[in-house]
Short mmCIF file of C-alpha atoms in Angstrom, two decimals:
data_model
loop_
_atom_site.label_atom_id
_atom_site.label_comp_id
_atom_site.label_asym_id
_atom_site.label_seq_id
_atom_site.Cartn_x
_atom_site.Cartn_y
_atom_site.Cartn_z
CA MET A 962 11.34 22.44 10.51
CA ALA A 963 10.47 22.99 6.87
CA ASP A 964 11.91 25.76 4.76
CA ASP A 965 8.85 27.93 4.09
CA SER A 966 9.92 28.23 0.45
CA LYS A 967 9.56 24.46 0.00
CA LYS A 968 6.08 23.03 -0.18
CA TYR A 969 4.94 19.42 -0.39
CA VAL A 970 2.67 18.96 -3.41
CA ARG A 971 0.34 15.96 -3.18
CA ALA A 972 0.55 15.08 -6.88
CA LEU A 973 0.99 11.30 -6.50
CA PRO A 974 -0.52 8.64 -4.20
CA HIS A 975 1.55 8.35 -1.01
CA VAL A 976 2.72 4.89 0.15
CA ASN A 977 4.88 3.88 3.12
CA ILE A 978 7.27 0.99 2.58
CA GLY A 979 10.29 -0.35 4.42
CA THR A 980 13.34 -2.55 4.15
CA LEU A 981 13.48 -5.67 6.32
CA GLY A 982 16.12 -8.35 6.69
CA HIS A 983 19.12 -9.76 8.52
CA VAL A 984 21.96 -7.53 9.72
CA ASP A 985 24.60 -6.81 7.04
CA HIS A 986 22.45 -8.15 4.20
CA GLY A 987 22.50 -4.70 2.59
CA LYS A 988 19.22 -3.00 3.54
CA THR A 989 20.71 0.46 3.93
CA THR A 990 22.98 -0.05 0.90
CA LEU A 991 19.89 -0.93 -1.15
CA LEU A 992 18.14 2.19 0.10
CA ARG A 993 21.10 4.30 -0.99
CA ALA A 994 20.96 2.63 -4.43
CA ILE A 995 17.25 3.45 -4.72
CA LEU A 996 17.92 7.07 -3.75
CA ARG A 997 20.66 7.29 -6.38
CA ALA A 998 18.31 5.80 -8.99
CA PHE A 999 15.38 8.15 -8.38
CA ALA A 1000 16.65 11.44 -6.97
CA VAL A 1001 17.27 14.17 -9.53
CA ASP A 1002 19.12 16.44 -7.11
CA LYS A 1003 22.47 14.91 -6.09
CA ALA A 1004 22.72 17.27 -3.09
CA ALA A 1005 19.34 16.02 -1.87
CA VAL A 1006 20.49 12.42 -2.26
CA ASP A 1007 23.65 13.11 -0.28
CA ALA A 1008 21.63 14.82 2.47
CA MET A 1009 19.28 11.85 2.76
CA ILE A 1010 22.18 9.40 2.81
CA ASP A 1011 23.82 11.44 5.56
CA LYS A 1012 20.55 11.19 7.46
CA LEU A 1013 20.64 7.39 7.19
CA ASP A 1014 24.10 7.42 8.77
CA LYS A 1015 23.36 10.00 11.47
CA ASP A 1016 23.78 7.62 14.44
CA PRO A 1017 27.55 7.49 15.21
CA ILE A 1018 27.33 4.17 17.08
CA SER A 1019 25.39 2.63 14.22
CA ARG A 1020 27.82 4.01 11.66
CA ALA A 1021 30.85 2.68 13.56
CA LYS A 1022 29.32 -0.79 13.69
CA SER A 1023 27.79 -0.61 10.19
CA ILE A 1024 24.49 -1.50 11.84
CA THR A 1025 21.29 0.53 11.56
CA ILE A 1026 19.88 1.28 15.01
CA SER A 1027 17.32 4.07 14.74
CA VAL A 1028 14.41 3.93 12.30
CA ALA A 1029 15.20 6.33 9.44
CA HIS A 1030 12.78 7.78 6.87
CA VAL A 1031 13.63 8.97 3.35
CA GLU A 1032 11.50 9.82 0.30
CA ILE A 1033 11.48 9.10 -3.42
CA SER A 1034 8.98 9.49 -6.24
CA THR A 1035 8.50 7.01 -9.06
CA ALA A 1036 6.39 7.88 -12.10
CA LYS A 1037 3.34 6.51 -10.28
CA ARG A 1038 3.81 7.19 -6.55
CA HIS A 1039 5.44 9.15 -3.76
CA TYR A 1040 7.14 6.83 -1.25
CA ALA A 1041 8.30 7.26 2.30
CA ILE A 1042 10.83 4.49 2.91
CA VAL A 1043 11.59 3.25 6.41
CA ASP A 1044 15.02 1.71 7.01
CA CYS A 1045 14.53 -0.84 9.79
CA PRO A 1046 17.24 -2.03 12.19
CA GLY A 1047 18.57 -5.53 11.68
CA HIS A 1048 20.35 -5.90 15.01
CA LYS A 1049 18.65 -8.32 17.40
CA ASP A 1050 18.87 -5.93 20.40
CA TYR A 1051 16.69 -3.30 18.73
CA ILE A 1052 13.41 -5.15 18.29
CA LYS A 1053 11.25 -2.33 19.65
CA ASN A 1054 12.63 0.06 17.02
CA MET A 1055 11.99 -2.52 14.33
CA ILE A 1056 8.40 -2.84 15.57
CA THR A 1057 7.98 0.94 15.42
CA GLY A 1058 9.29 0.98 11.86
CA ALA A 1059 7.29 -2.01 10.66
CA ALA A 1060 4.08 -0.67 12.18
CA GLN A 1061 4.30 2.29 9.78
CA MET A 1062 4.53 0.23 6.60
CA ASP A 1063 1.94 -0.37 3.90
CA GLY A 1064 4.29 -2.97 2.43
CA ALA A 1065 7.91 -4.06 2.68
CA ILE A 1066 11.01 -5.05 0.73
CA LEU A 1067 12.62 -8.12 2.29
CA VAL A 1068 16.37 -7.99 1.60
CA VAL A 1069 18.26 -11.30 1.50
CA SER A 1070 21.98 -11.64 0.78
CA SER A 1071 23.03 -13.97 -2.02
CA LYS A 1072 26.00 -14.98 0.18
CA ASP A 1073 23.98 -16.21 3.17
CA GLY A 1074 20.39 -16.76 2.09
CA ALA A 1075 17.70 -16.47 4.77
CA MET A 1076 19.12 -16.00 8.27
CA PRO A 1077 17.59 -15.80 11.80
CA GLN A 1078 16.67 -12.12 11.60
CA THR A 1079 15.18 -12.65 8.13
CA LYS A 1080 12.65 -14.94 9.78
CA GLU A 1081 12.22 -12.70 12.82
CA HIS A 1082 11.49 -9.64 10.68
CA LEU A 1083 8.95 -11.55 8.59
CA LEU A 1084 7.19 -12.73 11.74
CA LEU A 1085 7.15 -9.26 13.30
CA ALA A 1086 6.00 -7.63 10.07
CA LYS A 1087 3.08 -10.05 9.87
CA GLN A 1088 2.18 -9.45 13.52
CA VAL A 1089 2.02 -5.66 13.09
CA GLY A 1090 -0.12 -5.93 9.96
CA VAL A 1091 2.27 -5.62 7.00
CA GLN A 1092 0.40 -7.56 4.33
CA HIS A 1093 2.49 -7.15 1.18
CA ILE A 1094 6.11 -8.20 0.58
CA VAL A 1095 8.51 -7.86 -2.36
CA VAL A 1096 11.77 -9.83 -2.04
CA CYS A 1097 15.12 -8.38 -3.07
CA ILE A 1098 18.10 -10.71 -3.36
CA ASN A 1099 21.15 -8.53 -2.87
CA LYS A 1100 23.85 -9.87 -5.18
CA PHE A 1101 27.39 -10.02 -3.82
CA GLY A 1102 29.79 -10.74 -6.70
CA GLN A 1103 29.23 -13.69 -9.02
CA VAL A 1104 26.39 -15.88 -7.80
CA ASP A 1105 26.06 -19.54 -8.78
CA ALA A 1106 22.71 -20.01 -10.54
CA GLU A 1107 21.91 -23.24 -8.68
CA ILE A 1108 22.66 -21.64 -5.30
CA LEU A 1109 20.42 -18.71 -6.24
CA GLU A 1110 17.53 -21.06 -7.05
CA LEU A 1111 17.96 -22.79 -3.68
CA ILE A 1112 17.88 -19.42 -1.91
CA LYS A 1113 14.71 -18.45 -3.78
CA ALA A 1114 13.02 -21.76 -2.87
CA ASP A 1115 13.96 -21.28 0.79
CA ILE A 1116 12.55 -17.73 0.75
CA GLN A 1117 9.30 -18.95 -0.80
CA ASP A 1118 8.95 -21.55 1.96
CA LEU A 1119 9.51 -18.85 4.59
CA LEU A 1120 6.95 -16.53 3.03
CA GLU A 1121 4.36 -19.29 3.07
CA LYS A 1122 5.25 -20.27 6.66
CA TYR A 1123 4.62 -16.73 7.91
CA GLY A 1124 1.39 -16.22 6.02
CA TYR A 1125 2.62 -14.37 2.93
CA ASP A 1126 2.16 -15.20 -0.75
CA LYS A 1127 4.91 -17.71 -1.58
CA ASN A 1128 4.82 -16.41 -5.15
CA ALA A 1129 5.66 -12.85 -4.10
CA PRO A 1130 8.01 -11.22 -6.64
CA ILE A 1131 11.75 -11.82 -6.19
CA VAL A 1132 14.05 -9.22 -7.77
CA GLU A 1133 17.86 -9.48 -7.96
CA VAL A 1134 19.77 -6.24 -7.31
CA ASP A 1135 23.47 -5.44 -6.96
CA ALA A 1136 22.89 -2.79 -4.29
CA LEU A 1137 26.53 -1.81 -3.96
CA ALA A 1138 26.79 -1.16 -7.69
CA GLY A 1139 23.68 1.02 -7.45
CA GLU A 1140 25.03 2.91 -4.45
CA ASN A 1141 28.23 3.59 -6.42
CA GLY A 1142 26.21 4.97 -9.33
CA GLU A 1143 26.92 2.13 -11.77
CA GLU A 1144 24.28 1.92 -14.50
CA SER A 1145 23.63 -1.81 -14.02
CA GLY A 1146 22.90 -1.36 -10.30
CA LEU A 1147 20.75 1.74 -10.88
CA ALA A 1148 18.70 -0.11 -13.52
CA GLU A 1149 18.12 -3.00 -11.12
CA ALA A 1150 17.05 -0.60 -8.35
CA LYS A 1151 14.55 1.01 -10.75
CA LYS A 1152 13.24 -2.43 -11.76
CA LEU A 1153 12.73 -3.26 -8.08
CA MET A 1154 10.64 -0.13 -7.55
CA ASP A 1155 8.65 -0.87 -10.73
CA VAL A 1156 7.74 -4.20 -9.11
CA VAL A 1157 6.86 -2.44 -5.84
CA ASP A 1158 4.59 -0.06 -7.81
CA GLU A 1159 2.72 -3.04 -9.24
CA THR A 1160 2.68 -5.28 -6.15
CA ILE A 1161 2.03 -3.13 -3.08
CA PRO A 1162 -1.41 -1.48 -3.31
CA VAL A 1163 -2.22 2.07 -2.22
CA PRO A 1164 -4.22 1.65 1.02
CA ASP A 1165 -7.61 3.22 1.66
CA ARG A 1166 -6.76 5.92 4.22
CA PRO A 1167 -9.22 6.73 7.05
CA ILE A 1168 -9.05 10.48 6.42
CA ASP A 1169 -12.69 11.07 7.43
CA GLN A 1170 -12.12 9.89 11.01
CA PRO A 1171 -10.96 12.09 13.94
CA PHE A 1172 -7.26 12.97 13.77
CA LEU A 1173 -4.80 10.72 15.62
CA MET A 1174 -1.00 10.43 15.40
CA PRO A 1175 1.24 8.30 17.67
CA ILE A 1176 4.30 10.36 18.63
CA GLU A 1177 7.53 8.72 17.50
CA ASP A 1178 10.00 11.51 18.25
CA VAL A 1179 10.14 14.98 19.83
CA PHE A 1180 12.62 17.78 19.26
CA SER A 1181 12.92 21.54 19.70
CA ILE A 1182 13.64 24.21 17.09
CA GLU A 1183 15.11 27.41 18.45
CA GLY A 1184 12.76 30.31 17.94
CA ARG A 1185 9.95 28.07 16.63
CA GLY A 1186 8.95 25.66 19.38
CA THR A 1187 8.48 21.93 19.83
CA VAL A 1188 7.99 19.50 16.95
CA VAL A 1189 6.50 16.00 17.26
CA THR A 1190 6.91 13.48 14.47
CA GLY A 1191 5.07 10.29 13.55
CA ARG A 1192 2.83 8.62 11.02
CA ILE A 1193 -0.69 10.03 10.97
CA GLU A 1194 -2.93 7.07 11.73
CA ARG A 1195 -6.26 8.65 10.80
CA GLY A 1196 -7.90 11.96 9.94
CA THR A 1197 -6.34 15.22 8.77
CA ILE A 1198 -4.46 18.09 10.44
CA LYS A 1199 -3.93 21.76 9.47
CA VAL A 1200 -2.23 24.82 10.89
CA GLY A 1201 -4.54 26.28 13.53
CA SER A 1202 -6.09 22.93 14.50
CA ASP A 1203 -6.60 22.34 18.22
CA VAL A 1204 -5.12 19.06 19.49
CA GLU A 1205 -4.64 17.10 22.70
CA ILE A 1206 -1.57 15.18 23.87
CA LEU A 1207 -2.43 12.06 25.87
CA GLY A 1208 -0.88 8.96 27.37
CA MET A 1209 2.21 7.61 29.14
CA GLY A 1210 0.69 8.48 32.51
CA ARG A 1211 0.80 12.22 31.89
CA LYS A 1212 -1.94 14.80 32.32
CA VAL A 1213 -3.83 15.61 29.11
CA GLN A 1214 -2.39 18.74 27.49
CA LYS A 1215 -4.19 21.02 25.05
CA THR A 1216 -2.33 22.95 22.38
CA ALA A 1217 -2.62 24.15 18.78
CA VAL A 1218 -0.79 23.33 15.57
CA THR A 1219 1.44 26.09 14.17
CA GLY A 1220 3.11 24.12 11.38
CA VAL A 1221 2.78 20.85 9.42
CA GLU A 1222 5.56 19.35 7.28
CA MET A 1223 6.68 16.17 5.57
CA PHE A 1224 10.32 15.61 4.56
CA ASN A 1225 11.22 19.24 5.38
CA LYS A 1226 8.48 20.60 3.12
CA SER A 1227 5.53 22.55 4.50
CA MET A 1228 2.05 21.12 3.93
CA ASP A 1229 -1.39 22.71 3.72
CA GLN A 1230 -2.78 19.58 5.33
CA GLY A 1231 -1.39 16.37 6.78
CA GLU A 1232 -3.42 13.22 6.08
CA ALA A 1233 -3.64 9.65 7.31
CA GLY A 1234 -0.57 7.77 6.09
CA ASP A 1235 1.73 10.81 6.05
CA ASN A 1236 5.01 10.76 8.01
CA ALA A 1237 4.55 14.23 9.44
CA GLY A 1238 6.33 16.73 11.64
CA ILE A 1239 3.89 18.89 13.59
CA LEU A 1240 4.92 22.14 15.30
CA LEU A 1241 3.01 22.74 18.54
CA ARG A 1242 2.33 26.03 20.31
CA GLY A 1243 3.64 26.83 23.78
CA LEU A 1244 5.25 23.50 24.67
CA LYS A 1245 8.76 22.63 25.83
CA ARG A 1246 10.66 19.56 24.66
CA THR A 1247 10.19 17.98 28.10
CA ASP A 1248 6.38 18.39 27.98
CA VAL A 1249 6.02 15.60 25.42
CA GLU A 1250 7.51 12.12 25.01
CA ARG A 1251 7.60 9.25 22.55
CA GLY A 1252 4.67 6.89 23.03
CA GLN A 1253 2.09 9.61 23.63
CA ILE A 1254 -0.76 10.34 21.22
CA LEU A 1255 -1.59 13.57 19.40
CA ALA A 1256 -5.34 13.62 18.78
CA GLU A 1257 -8.43 15.67 18.00
CA PRO A 1258 -9.79 17.01 21.32
CA GLY A 1259 -12.27 14.65 22.97
CA SER A 1260 -11.85 11.88 20.40
CA VAL A 1261 -9.87 9.41 22.56
CA THR A 1262 -9.36 8.64 26.25
CA THR A 1263 -6.53 6.85 28.06
CA HIS A 1264 -6.84 3.56 29.96
CA THR A 1265 -4.44 1.58 32.13
CA GLU A 1266 -6.59 -1.57 32.33
CA PHE A 1267 -8.33 -3.45 29.54
CA LYS A 1268 -9.64 -6.93 28.74
CA ALA A 1269 -8.18 -8.72 25.74
CA GLU A 1270 -8.31 -12.08 24.03
CA VAL A 1271 -4.75 -12.91 22.94
CA TYR A 1272 -2.88 -15.69 21.21
CA VAL A 1273 0.48 -16.50 22.83
CA LEU A 1274 3.13 -17.45 20.28
CA SER A 1275 4.92 -20.75 20.85
CA ALA A 1276 8.71 -21.11 20.75
CA ASP A 1277 8.49 -22.43 17.19
CA GLU A 1278 6.60 -19.27 16.21
CA GLY A 1279 9.20 -17.00 17.78
CA GLY A 1280 7.45 -16.67 21.14
CA ARG A 1281 7.65 -18.08 24.67
CA LYS A 1282 9.07 -21.45 25.66
CA THR A 1283 7.34 -21.67 29.05
CA ALA A 1284 3.92 -21.12 30.59
CA PHE A 1285 3.02 -18.01 32.61
CA VAL A 1286 0.66 -17.23 35.50
CA SER A 1287 -1.21 -14.19 36.82
CA GLY A 1288 1.20 -11.42 37.68
CA TYR A 1289 3.38 -12.00 34.61
CA LYS A 1290 4.89 -8.64 33.56
CA PRO A 1291 5.80 -8.48 29.86
CA GLN A 1292 6.67 -5.44 27.73
CA PHE A 1293 3.73 -3.98 25.82
CA TYR A 1294 4.46 -2.34 22.47
CA ILE A 1295 1.42 -0.20 21.68
CA ARG A 1296 1.91 2.01 18.64
CA THR A 1297 5.12 3.87 19.57
CA ALA A 1298 4.83 3.22 23.32
CA ASP A 1299 7.05 0.70 25.10
CA VAL A 1300 5.76 0.02 28.63
CA THR A 1301 5.80 -2.75 31.21
CA GLY A 1302 2.37 -4.17 32.01
CA GLU A 1303 0.89 -6.91 34.17
CA VAL A 1304 -1.26 -9.81 33.01
CA LYS A 1305 -4.15 -10.99 35.20
CA LEU A 1306 -5.66 -14.30 34.12
CA PRO A 1307 -9.42 -15.00 34.42
CA ASP A 1308 -10.73 -16.66 37.59
CA GLY A 1309 -10.12 -20.39 37.51
CA VAL A 1310 -7.22 -20.19 35.03
CA GLU A 1311 -3.97 -21.08 36.79
CA MET A 1312 -1.56 -20.76 33.88
CA VAL A 1313 -1.37 -20.26 30.12
CA MET A 1314 0.79 -22.33 27.78
CA PRO A 1315 2.26 -20.82 24.60
CA GLY A 1316 0.40 -21.84 21.46
#
């Protein structure tokens, strides 16, 4: 939990962005370069970089698995940056990360161009509501100018295919040079964030609505209690606020907030859009789980059945190849929850074809 001597000061507009792209295209390396370019305190940079590499399996494979959050401030904004997994087996974590973004940086290697997970991440980002994209071409060594133009044209076609502005900015960055502290790489990382400042708008936050935060993670702090983390979806939260914990088939629990933080800094108030850690009174680690909701008492209820009108993606759109019938049991990704559900088709409908 936060050091009480450190306080988060809301001096700049807060925006959540993330890095998307194919495995090994340099998303985490780019994030390290950005941290090097903007962090004044080298010790703080090193601590955040260590946090990015905290998963030993991920580190051994050089593949990001968990969704990691770090912070920087430009002259205009405070950013929380989500580092999304690129490995195909970790789609649900990518969905969790993408669902928290106000905009994204799509990282494409100059060696490979757009690859399968480049397309998959663009599709998923669009599906979970990420509207704004800035493209970063990560330069590996000397890049032939003609090849670079072909890569850019291919990226523009992909952006248009998945419903984004084909003229979205494309910025070239040598991420490894930036990570190593070389001036050329640091300057390119700063230029990238200048473009992000100008391209990705600050969203209108629903701070006047009842508080709600999907729980992404839960952990215990000895002598303090249980902390839940997540992105506040709506409303505000303060120390002393009463809250309810709902969902995942568990009985509704009532508790109170004893601490609010963001990036290990205490806050007077958490607001919609903040990636917050909230300390809860009188709960054990096992009383709460990822996928539940923290909410203002009486503001939401849980349901296990609902009617919905859905569009089923075709194989060409990254979805199903075959039809399905009543009784089909897919995975449902609802906010941070990952549960198996059952589909019941309307009377008279025997099957549904993708598309």
